[in-house]
Short mmCIF file of N, CA, C and O in Angstrom, two decimals:
data_model
loop_
_atom_site.label_atom_id
_atom_site.label_comp_id
_atom_site.label_asym_id
_atom_site.label_seq_id
_atom_site.Cartn_x
_atom_site.Cartn_y
_atom_site.Cartn_z
N MET A 25 10.73 50.39 63.26
CA MET A 25 12.05 50.97 63.48
C MET A 25 13.12 50.03 62.94
O MET A 25 12.96 48.82 62.92
N ASN A 26 14.22 50.57 62.52
CA ASN A 26 15.32 49.82 61.94
C ASN A 26 16.12 49.12 63.04
O ASN A 26 16.67 49.77 63.92
N ASP A 27 16.17 47.76 63.01
CA ASP A 27 16.93 47.03 64.02
C ASP A 27 18.31 46.63 63.51
O ASP A 27 18.99 45.84 64.15
N LEU A 28 18.73 47.18 62.39
CA LEU A 28 20.06 46.91 61.86
C LEU A 28 21.11 47.71 62.62
O LEU A 28 20.83 48.78 63.14
N PRO A 29 22.35 47.20 62.68
CA PRO A 29 23.40 47.94 63.39
C PRO A 29 23.81 49.19 62.63
O PRO A 29 23.62 49.30 61.42
N ASN A 30 24.37 50.16 63.36
CA ASN A 30 24.92 51.35 62.73
C ASN A 30 26.12 50.98 61.88
O ASN A 30 26.77 49.96 62.12
N CYS A 31 26.44 51.82 60.92
CA CYS A 31 27.58 51.59 60.04
C CYS A 31 28.88 51.57 60.86
O CYS A 31 29.14 52.50 61.62
N PRO A 32 29.71 50.52 60.72
CA PRO A 32 30.96 50.47 61.48
C PRO A 32 32.00 51.47 61.00
O PRO A 32 32.93 51.79 61.72
N LYS A 33 31.83 51.99 59.80
CA LYS A 33 32.81 52.94 59.25
C LYS A 33 32.49 54.38 59.64
O LYS A 33 33.36 55.10 60.11
N CYS A 34 31.25 54.83 59.46
CA CYS A 34 30.91 56.23 59.72
C CYS A 34 29.92 56.41 60.87
O CYS A 34 29.67 57.53 61.29
N GLY A 35 29.31 55.32 61.35
CA GLY A 35 28.38 55.41 62.47
C GLY A 35 26.97 55.80 62.09
O GLY A 35 26.15 56.06 62.96
N SER A 36 26.66 55.85 60.81
CA SER A 36 25.33 56.26 60.37
C SER A 36 24.28 55.25 60.81
O SER A 36 24.50 54.04 60.80
N GLU A 37 23.12 55.75 61.19
CA GLU A 37 22.03 54.87 61.61
C GLU A 37 21.11 54.48 60.45
O GLU A 37 20.19 53.70 60.63
N TYR A 38 21.35 54.99 59.27
CA TYR A 38 20.48 54.76 58.12
C TYR A 38 20.95 53.60 57.26
O TYR A 38 20.95 53.67 56.04
N THR A 39 21.34 52.50 57.86
CA THR A 39 21.78 51.33 57.11
C THR A 39 20.58 50.53 56.64
O THR A 39 19.49 50.63 57.20
N TYR A 40 20.80 49.76 55.59
CA TYR A 40 19.74 48.88 55.10
C TYR A 40 20.34 47.56 54.67
O TYR A 40 21.55 47.44 54.45
N ASN A 41 19.49 46.54 54.57
CA ASN A 41 19.94 45.20 54.22
C ASN A 41 19.58 44.91 52.78
O ASN A 41 18.47 45.20 52.34
N ASP A 42 20.54 44.34 52.05
CA ASP A 42 20.32 43.95 50.65
C ASP A 42 20.79 42.51 50.50
O ASP A 42 21.93 42.26 50.14
N GLY A 43 19.92 41.58 50.82
CA GLY A 43 20.28 40.16 50.74
C GLY A 43 21.16 39.78 51.92
O GLY A 43 20.73 39.81 53.06
N THR A 44 22.41 39.43 51.64
CA THR A 44 23.33 39.03 52.70
C THR A 44 24.26 40.16 53.13
O THR A 44 25.13 39.96 53.96
N MET A 45 24.07 41.36 52.56
CA MET A 45 24.96 42.48 52.87
C MET A 45 24.18 43.62 53.54
O MET A 45 23.04 43.90 53.18
N ASN A 46 24.81 44.26 54.51
CA ASN A 46 24.31 45.51 55.07
C ASN A 46 25.01 46.63 54.33
O ASN A 46 26.21 46.56 54.06
N ILE A 47 24.30 47.71 54.02
CA ILE A 47 24.85 48.80 53.22
C ILE A 47 24.55 50.12 53.92
O ILE A 47 23.45 50.34 54.43
N CYS A 48 25.54 51.01 53.90
CA CYS A 48 25.37 52.35 54.45
C CYS A 48 25.20 53.32 53.28
O CYS A 48 26.10 53.43 52.44
N PRO A 49 24.09 54.05 53.19
CA PRO A 49 23.89 54.97 52.08
C PRO A 49 24.74 56.24 52.19
O PRO A 49 24.97 56.92 51.21
N ASP A 50 25.23 56.56 53.40
CA ASP A 50 26.02 57.77 53.58
C ASP A 50 27.45 57.63 53.04
O ASP A 50 27.94 58.50 52.35
N CYS A 51 28.13 56.51 53.40
CA CYS A 51 29.52 56.36 52.98
C CYS A 51 29.72 55.20 52.01
O CYS A 51 30.85 54.93 51.61
N ALA A 52 28.66 54.50 51.63
CA ALA A 52 28.69 53.38 50.68
C ALA A 52 29.48 52.19 51.19
O ALA A 52 29.92 51.36 50.41
N HIS A 53 29.66 52.08 52.51
CA HIS A 53 30.36 50.93 53.10
C HIS A 53 29.42 49.73 53.09
O HIS A 53 28.25 49.84 53.40
N GLU A 54 29.95 48.57 52.72
CA GLU A 54 29.18 47.33 52.72
C GLU A 54 29.87 46.32 53.61
O GLU A 54 31.09 46.20 53.59
N TRP A 55 29.09 45.58 54.40
CA TRP A 55 29.66 44.54 55.24
C TRP A 55 28.67 43.41 55.35
O TRP A 55 27.48 43.57 55.12
N SER A 56 29.16 42.24 55.68
CA SER A 56 28.35 41.04 55.73
C SER A 56 27.35 41.11 56.87
O SER A 56 27.70 41.49 57.99
N ALA A 57 26.11 40.75 56.61
CA ALA A 57 25.07 40.77 57.64
C ALA A 57 25.33 39.65 58.65
O ALA A 57 24.97 39.78 59.81
N ASP A 58 26.00 38.57 58.24
CA ASP A 58 26.30 37.46 59.14
C ASP A 58 27.34 37.87 60.18
O ASP A 58 27.23 37.49 61.34
N ALA A 59 28.32 38.64 59.78
CA ALA A 59 29.42 39.00 60.68
C ALA A 59 29.12 40.27 61.48
O ALA A 59 29.95 40.70 62.27
N ALA A 60 27.94 40.85 61.31
CA ALA A 60 27.64 42.11 62.00
C ALA A 60 27.59 41.94 63.51
O ALA A 60 28.01 42.82 64.24
N GLY A 61 27.11 40.82 63.99
CA GLY A 61 27.00 40.62 65.43
C GLY A 61 28.31 40.28 66.11
O GLY A 61 28.51 40.63 67.27
N ASP A 62 29.22 39.56 65.43
CA ASP A 62 30.44 39.14 66.09
C ASP A 62 31.69 39.87 65.58
O ASP A 62 32.79 39.40 65.79
N SER A 63 31.51 41.02 64.95
CA SER A 63 32.68 41.77 64.49
C SER A 63 33.27 42.57 65.63
O SER A 63 32.55 43.13 66.45
N GLU A 64 34.59 42.61 65.70
CA GLU A 64 35.26 43.38 66.73
C GLU A 64 35.39 44.82 66.26
O GLU A 64 35.44 45.10 65.08
N GLU A 65 35.48 45.72 67.22
CA GLU A 65 35.62 47.13 66.90
C GLU A 65 36.99 47.37 66.27
O GLU A 65 38.01 46.98 66.82
N GLU A 66 36.99 48.03 65.11
CA GLU A 66 38.24 48.30 64.41
C GLU A 66 38.90 49.52 65.00
O GLU A 66 38.25 50.51 65.29
N THR A 67 40.22 49.44 65.18
CA THR A 67 40.97 50.59 65.64
C THR A 67 41.72 51.17 64.46
O THR A 67 42.42 50.46 63.75
N LYS A 68 41.57 52.46 64.26
CA LYS A 68 42.21 53.11 63.13
C LYS A 68 43.67 53.39 63.47
O LYS A 68 43.98 53.91 64.53
N VAL A 69 44.55 53.04 62.56
CA VAL A 69 45.96 53.28 62.74
C VAL A 69 46.34 54.52 61.94
O VAL A 69 46.11 54.59 60.75
N VAL A 70 46.88 55.53 62.63
CA VAL A 70 47.28 56.77 61.97
C VAL A 70 48.80 56.83 61.99
O VAL A 70 49.42 56.71 63.04
N LYS A 71 49.39 57.02 60.81
CA LYS A 71 50.85 57.10 60.69
C LYS A 71 51.24 58.44 60.12
O LYS A 71 50.51 59.04 59.34
N ASP A 72 52.43 58.90 60.48
CA ASP A 72 52.94 60.16 59.96
C ASP A 72 53.58 59.94 58.59
O ASP A 72 53.50 58.85 58.02
N ALA A 73 54.24 60.96 58.06
CA ALA A 73 54.84 60.89 56.73
C ALA A 73 55.95 59.84 56.65
O ALA A 73 56.23 59.30 55.59
N ASN A 74 56.60 59.54 57.78
CA ASN A 74 57.69 58.57 57.80
C ASN A 74 57.22 57.17 58.18
O ASN A 74 58.03 56.25 58.26
N GLY A 75 55.96 56.99 58.47
CA GLY A 75 55.42 55.67 58.81
C GLY A 75 55.40 55.38 60.30
O GLY A 75 55.12 54.27 60.70
N ASN A 76 55.70 56.37 61.14
CA ASN A 76 55.65 56.18 62.59
C ASN A 76 54.21 56.28 63.07
O ASN A 76 53.45 57.10 62.59
N LEU A 77 53.86 55.44 64.05
CA LEU A 77 52.52 55.46 64.61
C LEU A 77 52.31 56.72 65.44
O LEU A 77 53.17 57.10 66.22
N LEU A 78 51.17 57.37 65.26
CA LEU A 78 50.82 58.55 66.03
C LEU A 78 49.78 58.18 67.07
O LEU A 78 48.93 57.32 66.83
N GLN A 79 49.87 58.84 68.25
CA GLN A 79 48.91 58.62 69.32
C GLN A 79 48.46 59.97 69.86
O GLN A 79 49.11 60.99 69.62
N ASP A 80 47.36 59.97 70.58
CA ASP A 80 46.89 61.20 71.22
C ASP A 80 47.97 61.72 72.16
O ASP A 80 48.61 60.95 72.88
N GLY A 81 48.20 63.04 72.13
CA GLY A 81 49.17 63.66 73.02
C GLY A 81 50.56 63.78 72.44
O GLY A 81 51.43 64.38 73.06
N ASP A 82 50.81 63.22 71.27
CA ASP A 82 52.14 63.31 70.64
C ASP A 82 52.44 64.73 70.20
O ASP A 82 51.54 65.56 70.03
N THR A 83 53.73 65.00 69.98
CA THR A 83 54.18 66.26 69.41
C THR A 83 54.68 65.96 68.00
O THR A 83 55.43 65.01 67.80
N VAL A 84 54.23 66.77 67.03
CA VAL A 84 54.62 66.56 65.64
C VAL A 84 55.16 67.86 65.06
O VAL A 84 54.96 68.93 65.61
N THR A 85 55.85 67.73 63.92
CA THR A 85 56.39 68.87 63.19
C THR A 85 55.81 68.86 61.79
O THR A 85 55.72 67.80 61.15
N VAL A 86 55.42 70.02 61.28
CA VAL A 86 54.88 70.14 59.93
C VAL A 86 56.04 70.04 58.93
O VAL A 86 57.08 70.67 59.12
N ILE A 87 55.87 69.25 57.86
CA ILE A 87 56.96 69.03 56.91
C ILE A 87 56.77 69.78 55.59
O ILE A 87 57.59 69.65 54.69
N LYS A 88 55.70 70.57 55.49
CA LYS A 88 55.40 71.28 54.25
C LYS A 88 54.63 72.55 54.60
O LYS A 88 53.85 72.55 55.54
N ASP A 89 54.88 73.65 53.88
CA ASP A 89 54.07 74.85 54.08
C ASP A 89 52.61 74.53 53.77
O ASP A 89 52.31 74.00 52.70
N LEU A 90 51.72 74.85 54.70
CA LEU A 90 50.30 74.56 54.53
C LEU A 90 49.51 75.86 54.58
O LEU A 90 49.58 76.60 55.56
N LYS A 91 48.78 76.14 53.52
CA LYS A 91 47.93 77.33 53.49
C LYS A 91 46.69 77.05 54.34
O LYS A 91 46.11 75.97 54.27
N VAL A 92 46.27 78.05 55.11
CA VAL A 92 45.07 77.93 55.93
C VAL A 92 43.89 78.38 55.08
O VAL A 92 43.85 79.53 54.64
N LYS A 93 42.97 77.47 54.84
CA LYS A 93 41.83 77.75 53.98
C LYS A 93 40.98 78.87 54.57
O LYS A 93 40.66 78.88 55.75
N GLY A 94 40.65 79.84 53.75
CA GLY A 94 39.80 80.94 54.18
C GLY A 94 40.54 82.11 54.79
O GLY A 94 39.92 83.04 55.28
N SER A 95 41.87 82.07 54.77
CA SER A 95 42.64 83.20 55.29
C SER A 95 43.97 83.28 54.54
O SER A 95 44.30 82.44 53.73
N SER A 96 44.74 84.30 54.85
CA SER A 96 46.04 84.46 54.19
C SER A 96 47.17 83.88 55.03
O SER A 96 48.33 84.05 54.69
N LEU A 97 46.85 83.19 56.11
CA LEU A 97 47.86 82.61 56.99
C LEU A 97 48.47 81.35 56.37
O LEU A 97 47.83 80.66 55.58
N VAL A 98 49.72 81.07 56.75
CA VAL A 98 50.42 79.88 56.30
C VAL A 98 51.08 79.22 57.51
O VAL A 98 51.70 79.89 58.32
N VAL A 99 50.92 77.89 57.63
CA VAL A 99 51.64 77.13 58.64
C VAL A 99 52.97 76.75 58.01
O VAL A 99 53.01 76.00 57.03
N LYS A 100 54.06 77.28 58.54
CA LYS A 100 55.38 77.10 57.94
C LYS A 100 55.98 75.74 58.25
O LYS A 100 55.64 75.10 59.24
N VAL A 101 56.93 75.32 57.40
CA VAL A 101 57.69 74.09 57.62
C VAL A 101 58.41 74.20 58.96
O VAL A 101 58.96 75.25 59.29
N GLY A 102 58.40 73.13 59.73
CA GLY A 102 59.09 73.12 61.01
C GLY A 102 58.25 73.57 62.19
O GLY A 102 58.73 73.54 63.32
N THR A 103 57.02 73.98 61.95
CA THR A 103 56.15 74.39 63.05
C THR A 103 55.86 73.17 63.93
O THR A 103 55.45 72.12 63.44
N ARG A 104 56.11 73.33 65.23
CA ARG A 104 55.84 72.24 66.18
C ARG A 104 54.41 72.32 66.67
O ARG A 104 53.91 73.40 67.01
N VAL A 105 53.77 71.19 66.69
CA VAL A 105 52.39 71.10 67.17
C VAL A 105 52.38 70.12 68.33
O VAL A 105 52.71 68.95 68.15
N LYS A 106 52.03 70.60 69.52
CA LYS A 106 52.03 69.77 70.72
C LYS A 106 50.63 69.27 71.02
O LYS A 106 49.65 69.89 70.67
N ASN A 107 50.60 68.12 71.68
CA ASN A 107 49.36 67.58 72.23
C ASN A 107 48.28 67.40 71.16
O ASN A 107 47.18 67.94 71.27
N ILE A 108 48.58 66.61 70.13
CA ILE A 108 47.61 66.36 69.06
C ILE A 108 46.52 65.42 69.56
O ILE A 108 46.70 64.69 70.53
N ARG A 109 45.39 65.43 68.86
CA ARG A 109 44.28 64.53 69.14
C ARG A 109 43.87 63.88 67.83
O ARG A 109 43.62 64.57 66.84
N LEU A 110 43.82 62.55 67.79
CA LEU A 110 43.46 61.82 66.58
C LEU A 110 41.94 61.71 66.47
O LEU A 110 41.27 61.41 67.46
N VAL A 111 41.44 61.99 65.28
CA VAL A 111 40.00 61.93 65.01
C VAL A 111 39.78 61.17 63.70
O VAL A 111 40.70 60.97 62.92
N ASP A 112 38.54 60.77 63.47
CA ASP A 112 38.19 60.12 62.20
C ASP A 112 37.92 61.18 61.15
O ASP A 112 37.51 62.29 61.45
N GLY A 113 38.17 60.82 59.91
CA GLY A 113 37.89 61.73 58.81
C GLY A 113 39.10 61.91 57.92
O GLY A 113 40.15 61.31 58.11
N ASP A 114 38.93 62.77 56.93
CA ASP A 114 40.00 63.06 55.97
C ASP A 114 41.18 63.74 56.66
O ASP A 114 42.32 63.36 56.49
N HIS A 115 40.90 64.76 57.45
CA HIS A 115 41.91 65.44 58.25
C HIS A 115 41.88 64.75 59.62
O HIS A 115 40.97 64.98 60.40
N ASP A 116 42.86 63.90 59.89
CA ASP A 116 42.77 63.02 61.05
C ASP A 116 43.49 63.50 62.30
O ASP A 116 43.61 62.77 63.26
N ILE A 117 43.98 64.74 62.32
CA ILE A 117 44.62 65.30 63.51
C ILE A 117 43.93 66.61 63.89
O ILE A 117 43.82 67.52 63.07
N ASP A 118 43.46 66.69 65.12
CA ASP A 118 42.93 67.93 65.69
C ASP A 118 44.03 68.52 66.56
O ASP A 118 44.67 67.81 67.34
N CYS A 119 44.27 69.83 66.43
CA CYS A 119 45.34 70.44 67.21
C CYS A 119 45.10 71.94 67.36
O CYS A 119 44.19 72.49 66.76
N LYS A 120 45.95 72.57 68.16
CA LYS A 120 45.93 74.01 68.32
C LYS A 120 47.33 74.50 68.01
O LYS A 120 48.30 74.05 68.60
N ILE A 121 47.45 75.43 67.05
CA ILE A 121 48.73 75.96 66.63
C ILE A 121 48.85 77.38 67.14
O ILE A 121 47.94 78.19 66.94
N ASP A 122 49.98 77.68 67.80
CA ASP A 122 50.20 79.03 68.33
C ASP A 122 50.15 80.05 67.21
O ASP A 122 50.78 79.89 66.17
N GLY A 123 49.41 81.13 67.41
CA GLY A 123 49.30 82.20 66.44
C GLY A 123 48.23 81.98 65.40
O GLY A 123 47.88 82.90 64.66
N ILE A 124 47.71 80.76 65.30
CA ILE A 124 46.67 80.45 64.31
C ILE A 124 45.38 80.00 64.99
O ILE A 124 44.31 80.45 64.66
N GLY A 125 45.49 79.07 65.94
CA GLY A 125 44.33 78.57 66.65
C GLY A 125 44.05 77.12 66.35
O GLY A 125 44.92 76.38 65.90
N ALA A 126 42.82 76.71 66.57
CA ALA A 126 42.43 75.32 66.36
C ALA A 126 42.42 74.98 64.88
O ALA A 126 41.95 75.77 64.06
N MET A 127 42.96 73.82 64.55
CA MET A 127 43.04 73.37 63.16
C MET A 127 42.91 71.87 63.07
O MET A 127 43.07 71.17 64.06
N LYS A 128 42.66 71.41 61.88
CA LYS A 128 42.71 69.99 61.55
C LYS A 128 43.81 69.81 60.51
O LYS A 128 43.92 70.60 59.58
N LEU A 129 44.63 68.78 60.70
CA LEU A 129 45.74 68.50 59.78
C LEU A 129 45.63 67.08 59.26
O LEU A 129 45.04 66.21 59.89
N LYS A 130 46.23 66.84 58.11
CA LYS A 130 46.35 65.49 57.59
C LYS A 130 47.67 64.91 58.10
O LYS A 130 48.69 65.60 58.14
N SER A 131 47.64 63.65 58.46
CA SER A 131 48.82 63.01 59.03
C SER A 131 49.96 62.88 58.01
O SER A 131 51.11 62.77 58.40
N GLU A 132 49.66 62.96 56.74
CA GLU A 132 50.70 62.83 55.72
C GLU A 132 51.61 64.06 55.63
O GLU A 132 52.64 64.00 54.98
N PHE A 133 51.22 65.16 56.28
CA PHE A 133 52.02 66.38 56.23
C PHE A 133 52.74 66.66 57.56
O PHE A 133 53.22 67.77 57.77
N VAL A 134 52.83 65.69 58.44
CA VAL A 134 53.53 65.87 59.70
C VAL A 134 54.47 64.71 59.95
O VAL A 134 54.34 63.65 59.35
N LYS A 135 55.46 64.95 60.82
CA LYS A 135 56.32 63.86 61.29
C LYS A 135 56.42 63.94 62.80
O LYS A 135 56.38 65.02 63.38
N LYS A 136 56.54 62.77 63.42
CA LYS A 136 56.60 62.68 64.87
C LYS A 136 57.95 63.19 65.38
O LYS A 136 58.99 62.93 64.78
N VAL A 137 57.91 63.93 66.48
CA VAL A 137 59.15 64.45 67.07
C VAL A 137 59.65 63.47 68.10
O VAL A 137 58.94 62.88 68.82
#
């Protein structure tokens, strides 16, 4: 069984060692095998379009018309989104928009209220 740590970036368990580096085949993240044991957990910083820090539970406003993939709906400029939840990934905001439902948004298209 593999006794190497999971990838600190994506959490994959399929890491392997290549000399002095640990490598994740899923996201291609590489980190030092020496620092794997004493590395601190990284906290992801999510900022809005203006550079303000976002946190879980914040209220944000959409700054650009956003087409909803797979439908003819559009999230209009100025739409308020309450009680956001920050997640890892390309779309780093999980939310529920009235009239549309659950969605994922990119933080670059919102501003903090």
